[in-house]
mmCIF file of C-alpha atoms in Angstrom:
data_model
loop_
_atom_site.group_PDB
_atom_site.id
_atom_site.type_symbol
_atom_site.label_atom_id
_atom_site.label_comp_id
_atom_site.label_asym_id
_atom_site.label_seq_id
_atom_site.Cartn_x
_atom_site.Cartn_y
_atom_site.Cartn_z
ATOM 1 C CA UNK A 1 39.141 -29.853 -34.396
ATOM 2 C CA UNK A 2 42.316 -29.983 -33.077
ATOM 3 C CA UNK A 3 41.478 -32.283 -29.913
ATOM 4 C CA UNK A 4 40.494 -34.990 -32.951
ATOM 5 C CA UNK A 5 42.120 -38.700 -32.042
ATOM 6 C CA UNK A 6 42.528 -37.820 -27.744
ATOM 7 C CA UNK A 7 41.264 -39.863 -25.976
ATOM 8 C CA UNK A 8 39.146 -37.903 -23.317
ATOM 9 C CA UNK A 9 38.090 -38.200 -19.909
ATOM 10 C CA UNK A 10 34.885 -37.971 -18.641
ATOM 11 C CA UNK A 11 33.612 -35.372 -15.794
ATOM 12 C CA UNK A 12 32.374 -39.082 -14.111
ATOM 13 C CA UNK A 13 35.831 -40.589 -14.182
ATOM 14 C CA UNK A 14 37.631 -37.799 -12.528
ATOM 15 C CA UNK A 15 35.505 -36.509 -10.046
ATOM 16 C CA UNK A 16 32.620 -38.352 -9.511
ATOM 17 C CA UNK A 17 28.848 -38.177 -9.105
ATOM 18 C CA UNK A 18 28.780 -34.142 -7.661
ATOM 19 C CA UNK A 19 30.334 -33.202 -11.129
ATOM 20 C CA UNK A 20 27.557 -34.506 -12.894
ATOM 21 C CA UNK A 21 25.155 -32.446 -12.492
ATOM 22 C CA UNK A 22 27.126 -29.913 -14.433
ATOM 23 C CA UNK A 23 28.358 -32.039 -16.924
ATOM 24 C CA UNK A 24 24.898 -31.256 -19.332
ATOM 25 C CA UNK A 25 25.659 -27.450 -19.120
ATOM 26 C CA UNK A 26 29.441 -27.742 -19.486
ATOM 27 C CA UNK A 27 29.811 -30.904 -21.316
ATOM 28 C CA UNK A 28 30.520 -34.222 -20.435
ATOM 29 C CA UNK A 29 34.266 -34.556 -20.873
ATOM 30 C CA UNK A 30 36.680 -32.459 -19.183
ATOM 31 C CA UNK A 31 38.072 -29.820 -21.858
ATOM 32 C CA UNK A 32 41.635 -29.772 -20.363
ATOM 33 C CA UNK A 33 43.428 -31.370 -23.039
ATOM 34 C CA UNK A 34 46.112 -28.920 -23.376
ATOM 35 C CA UNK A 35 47.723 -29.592 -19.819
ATOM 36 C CA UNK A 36 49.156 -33.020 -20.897
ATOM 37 C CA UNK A 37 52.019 -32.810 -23.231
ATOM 38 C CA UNK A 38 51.115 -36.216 -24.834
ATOM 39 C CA UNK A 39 47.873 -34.680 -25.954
ATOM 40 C CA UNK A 40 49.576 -31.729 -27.065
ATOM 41 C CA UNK A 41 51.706 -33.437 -29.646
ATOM 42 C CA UNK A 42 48.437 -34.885 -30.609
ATOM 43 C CA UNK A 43 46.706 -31.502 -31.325
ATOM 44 C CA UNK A 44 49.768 -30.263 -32.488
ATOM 45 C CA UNK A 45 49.626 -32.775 -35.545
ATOM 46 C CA UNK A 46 45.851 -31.759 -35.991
ATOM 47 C CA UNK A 47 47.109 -28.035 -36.464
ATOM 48 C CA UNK A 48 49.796 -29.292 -38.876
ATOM 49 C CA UNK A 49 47.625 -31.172 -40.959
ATOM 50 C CA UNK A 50 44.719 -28.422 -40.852
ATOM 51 C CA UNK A 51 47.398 -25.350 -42.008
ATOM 52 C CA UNK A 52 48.842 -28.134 -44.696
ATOM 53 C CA UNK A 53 45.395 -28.265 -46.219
ATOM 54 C CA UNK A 54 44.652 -24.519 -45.822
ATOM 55 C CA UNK A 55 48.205 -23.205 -47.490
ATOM 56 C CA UNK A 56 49.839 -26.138 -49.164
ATOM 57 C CA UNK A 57 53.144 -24.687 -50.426
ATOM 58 C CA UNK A 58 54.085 -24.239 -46.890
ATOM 59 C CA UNK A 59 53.960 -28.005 -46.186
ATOM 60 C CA UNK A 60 57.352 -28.229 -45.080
ATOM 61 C CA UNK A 61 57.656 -25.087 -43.045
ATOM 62 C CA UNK A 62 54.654 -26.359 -40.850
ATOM 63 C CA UNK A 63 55.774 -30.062 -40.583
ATOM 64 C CA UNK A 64 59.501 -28.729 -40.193
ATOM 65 C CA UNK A 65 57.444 -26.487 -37.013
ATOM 66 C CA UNK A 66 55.590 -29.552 -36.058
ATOM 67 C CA UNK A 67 58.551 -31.776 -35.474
ATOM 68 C CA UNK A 68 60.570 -29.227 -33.489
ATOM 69 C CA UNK A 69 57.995 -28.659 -30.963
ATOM 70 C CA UNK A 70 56.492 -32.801 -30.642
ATOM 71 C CA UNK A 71 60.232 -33.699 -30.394
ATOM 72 C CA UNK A 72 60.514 -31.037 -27.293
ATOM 73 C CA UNK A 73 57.060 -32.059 -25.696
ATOM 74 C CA UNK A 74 57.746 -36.077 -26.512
ATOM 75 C CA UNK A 75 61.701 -35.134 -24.495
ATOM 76 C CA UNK A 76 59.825 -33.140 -22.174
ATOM 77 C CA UNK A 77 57.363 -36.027 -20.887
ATOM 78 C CA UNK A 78 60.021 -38.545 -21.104
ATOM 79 C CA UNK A 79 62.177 -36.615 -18.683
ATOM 80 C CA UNK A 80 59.686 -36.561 -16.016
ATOM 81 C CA UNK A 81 58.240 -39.788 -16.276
ATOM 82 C CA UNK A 82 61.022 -40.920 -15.687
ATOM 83 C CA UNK A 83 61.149 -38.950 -12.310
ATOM 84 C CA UNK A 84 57.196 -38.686 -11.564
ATOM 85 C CA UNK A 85 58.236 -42.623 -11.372
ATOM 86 C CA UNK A 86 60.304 -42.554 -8.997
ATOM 87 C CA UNK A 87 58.532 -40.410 -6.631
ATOM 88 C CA UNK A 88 56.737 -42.039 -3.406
ATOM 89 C CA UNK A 89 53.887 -39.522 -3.065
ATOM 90 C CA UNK A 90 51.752 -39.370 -6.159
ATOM 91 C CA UNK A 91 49.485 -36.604 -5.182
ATOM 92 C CA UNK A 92 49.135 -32.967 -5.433
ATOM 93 C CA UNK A 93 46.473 -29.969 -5.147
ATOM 94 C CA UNK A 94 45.219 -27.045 -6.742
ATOM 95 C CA UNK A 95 42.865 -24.699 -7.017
ATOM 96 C CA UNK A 96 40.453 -26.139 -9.562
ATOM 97 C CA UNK A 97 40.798 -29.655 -11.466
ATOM 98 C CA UNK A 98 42.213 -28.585 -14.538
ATOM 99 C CA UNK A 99 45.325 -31.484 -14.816
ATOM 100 C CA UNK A 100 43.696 -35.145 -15.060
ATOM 101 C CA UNK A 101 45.189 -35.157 -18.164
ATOM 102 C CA UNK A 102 48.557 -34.239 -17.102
ATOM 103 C CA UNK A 103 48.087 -37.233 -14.148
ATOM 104 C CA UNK A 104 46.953 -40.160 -16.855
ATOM 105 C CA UNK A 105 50.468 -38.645 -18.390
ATOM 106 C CA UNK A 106 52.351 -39.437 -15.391
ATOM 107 C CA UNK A 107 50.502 -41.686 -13.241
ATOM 108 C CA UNK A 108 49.995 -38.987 -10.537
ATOM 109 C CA UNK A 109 46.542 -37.996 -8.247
ATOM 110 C CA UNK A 110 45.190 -34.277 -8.430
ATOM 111 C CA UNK A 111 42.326 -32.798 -5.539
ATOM 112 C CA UNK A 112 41.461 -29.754 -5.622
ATOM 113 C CA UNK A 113 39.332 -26.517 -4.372
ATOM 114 C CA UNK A 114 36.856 -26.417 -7.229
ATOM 115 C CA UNK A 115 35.469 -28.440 -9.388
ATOM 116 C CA UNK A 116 36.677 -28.912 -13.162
ATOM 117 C CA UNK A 117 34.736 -26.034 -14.249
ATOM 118 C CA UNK A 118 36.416 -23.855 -11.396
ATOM 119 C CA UNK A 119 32.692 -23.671 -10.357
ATOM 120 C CA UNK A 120 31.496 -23.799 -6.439
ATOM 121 C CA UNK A 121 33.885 -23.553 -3.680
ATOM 122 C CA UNK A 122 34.314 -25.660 -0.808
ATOM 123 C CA UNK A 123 31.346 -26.005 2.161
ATOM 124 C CA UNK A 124 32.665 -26.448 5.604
ATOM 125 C CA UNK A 125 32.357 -30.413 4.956
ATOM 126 C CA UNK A 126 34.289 -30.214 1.679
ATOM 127 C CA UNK A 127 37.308 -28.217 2.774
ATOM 128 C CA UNK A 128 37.582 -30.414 6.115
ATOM 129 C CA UNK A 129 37.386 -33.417 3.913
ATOM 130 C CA UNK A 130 40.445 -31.263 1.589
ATOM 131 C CA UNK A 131 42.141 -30.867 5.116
ATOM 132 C CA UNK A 132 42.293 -34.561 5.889
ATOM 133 C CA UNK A 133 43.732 -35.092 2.871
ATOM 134 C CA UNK A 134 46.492 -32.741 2.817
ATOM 135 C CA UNK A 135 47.507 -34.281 6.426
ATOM 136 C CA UNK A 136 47.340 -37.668 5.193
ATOM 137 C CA UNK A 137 49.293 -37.323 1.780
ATOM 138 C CA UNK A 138 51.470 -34.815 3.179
ATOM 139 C CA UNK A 139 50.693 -32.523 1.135
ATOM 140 C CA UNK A 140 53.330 -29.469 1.100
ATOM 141 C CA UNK A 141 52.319 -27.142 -1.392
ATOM 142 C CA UNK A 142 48.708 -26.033 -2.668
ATOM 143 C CA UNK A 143 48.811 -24.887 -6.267
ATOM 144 C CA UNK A 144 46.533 -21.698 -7.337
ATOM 145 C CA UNK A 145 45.918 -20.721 -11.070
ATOM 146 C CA UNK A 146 44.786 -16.881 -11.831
ATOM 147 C CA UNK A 147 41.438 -17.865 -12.651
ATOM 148 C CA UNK A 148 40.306 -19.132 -9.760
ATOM 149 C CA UNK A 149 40.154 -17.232 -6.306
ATOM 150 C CA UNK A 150 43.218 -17.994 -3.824
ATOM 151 C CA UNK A 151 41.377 -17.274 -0.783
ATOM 152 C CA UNK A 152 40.147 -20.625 -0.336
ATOM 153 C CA UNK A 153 43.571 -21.968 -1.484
ATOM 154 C CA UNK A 154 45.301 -19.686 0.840
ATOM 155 C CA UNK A 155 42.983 -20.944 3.938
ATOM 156 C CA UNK A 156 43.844 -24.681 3.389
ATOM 157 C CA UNK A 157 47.684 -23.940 2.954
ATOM 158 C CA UNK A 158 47.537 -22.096 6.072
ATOM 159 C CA UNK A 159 45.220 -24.777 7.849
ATOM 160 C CA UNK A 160 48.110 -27.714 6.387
ATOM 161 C CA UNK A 161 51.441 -26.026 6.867
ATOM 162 C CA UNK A 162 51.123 -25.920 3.022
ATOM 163 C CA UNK A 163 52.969 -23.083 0.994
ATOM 164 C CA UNK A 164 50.548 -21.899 -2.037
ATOM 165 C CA UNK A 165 52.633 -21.763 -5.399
ATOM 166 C CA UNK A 166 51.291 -20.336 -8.805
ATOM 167 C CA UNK A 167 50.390 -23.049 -11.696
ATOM 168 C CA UNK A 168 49.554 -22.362 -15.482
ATOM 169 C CA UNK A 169 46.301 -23.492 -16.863
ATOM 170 C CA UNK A 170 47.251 -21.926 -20.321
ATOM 171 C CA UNK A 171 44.170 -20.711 -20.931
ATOM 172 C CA UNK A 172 45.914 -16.873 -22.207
ATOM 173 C CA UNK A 173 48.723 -15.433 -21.903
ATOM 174 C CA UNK A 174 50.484 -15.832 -18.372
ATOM 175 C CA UNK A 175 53.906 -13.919 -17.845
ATOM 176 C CA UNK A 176 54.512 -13.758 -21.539
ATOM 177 C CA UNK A 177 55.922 -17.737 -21.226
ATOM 178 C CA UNK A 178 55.658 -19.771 -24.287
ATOM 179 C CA UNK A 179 53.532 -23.037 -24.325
ATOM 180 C CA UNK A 180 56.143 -25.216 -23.385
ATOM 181 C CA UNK A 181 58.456 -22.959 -21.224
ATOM 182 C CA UNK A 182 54.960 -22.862 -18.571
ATOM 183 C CA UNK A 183 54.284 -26.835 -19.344
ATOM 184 C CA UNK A 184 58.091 -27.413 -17.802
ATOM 185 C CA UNK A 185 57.637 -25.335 -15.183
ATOM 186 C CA UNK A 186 54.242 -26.686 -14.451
ATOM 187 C CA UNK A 187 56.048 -30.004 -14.370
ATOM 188 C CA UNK A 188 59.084 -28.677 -12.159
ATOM 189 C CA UNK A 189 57.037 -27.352 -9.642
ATOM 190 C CA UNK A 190 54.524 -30.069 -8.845
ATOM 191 C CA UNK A 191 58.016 -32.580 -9.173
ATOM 192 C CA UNK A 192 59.178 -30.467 -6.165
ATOM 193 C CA UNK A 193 56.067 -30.981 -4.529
ATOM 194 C CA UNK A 194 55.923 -34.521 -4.232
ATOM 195 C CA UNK A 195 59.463 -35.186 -3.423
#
């Protein structure tokens, strides 16, 4: 189990009593552990220990592996905490609510199109509500992953004076990037859109 020792977030912390509902067919927590560096270093470990106990000779290749890529991720989040810091807005949106994670990292505020199970887009009420937002966070740039539909995305930009901009959820293969060449520009991007 390589999400063993995060500490999760429930579907009723991050978005509230309308997630519930689907919180007994999906689960309870939100399974986006992977967009949050922090928690990657932490499943990264889990890996290491799991393919030390599976092939033992190769102990020090893996742990050799392990420290390379922690000690990038661990630079990584220290470089933009430093500027996620030192940014007035906090908040940013996309097209489903893949990146709590990635906020509890950095102290930021994600909204977005669809839920956390990129399930259900927006009424009339809901996007009006997503409008108001934009407007009063001055919101400049609407993120859209490839799993969920831009349309909807694409309407709010327009309605905001927004500019849509890709963002990796990492759940395959996306541009043939590695892991952490997408988690830095996932990080560079929404940086840009709060300053």
């Amino acid at each position: 189990d390589a999400s063993a020792g995060v500490d999760t977030i429930s579907i009723e912390e991050h978005e509230g009593e309308n997630e519930a509902e689907h919180s007994h067919e999906n689960g309870a927590y939100d399974p986006h552990i992977w967009l949050s560096p922090l928690c990657a270093v932490t499943m990264a470990g889990n890996i290491r220990d799991a393919l030390i106990k599976a092939d033992p000779g190769n102990s020090t290749y893996y742990e050799a592996n392990y420290k390379t890529f922690s000690g990038a991720l661990e630079k990584l989040h220290a470089e933009y905490a430093e500027k996620f810091k030192n940014t007035a807005n906090k908040s940013f949106v996309t097209g489903h609510a893949a990146f709590a994670y990635l906020c509890r990292d950095f102290e930021l505020v994600q909204n977005s199109v669809e839920n956390v199970f990129a399930e259900g887009e927006p009424g009339a009420q809901q996007l009006a509500a997503l409008v108001d937002y934009c407007r009063e966070n001055r919101i400049t740039t609407i993120f859209t992953e490839t799993l969920v539909s831009a349309a909807v995305s694409e309407t709010l930009a327009r309605e905001v004076g927004a500019v849509v901009k890709p963002i990796y959820t990492m759940a395959g293969a996306e541009n043939g990037k590695s892991y952490l060449e997408r988690m830095e520009e996932n990080l560079r991007v929404i940086y840009e859109s709060l300053k």
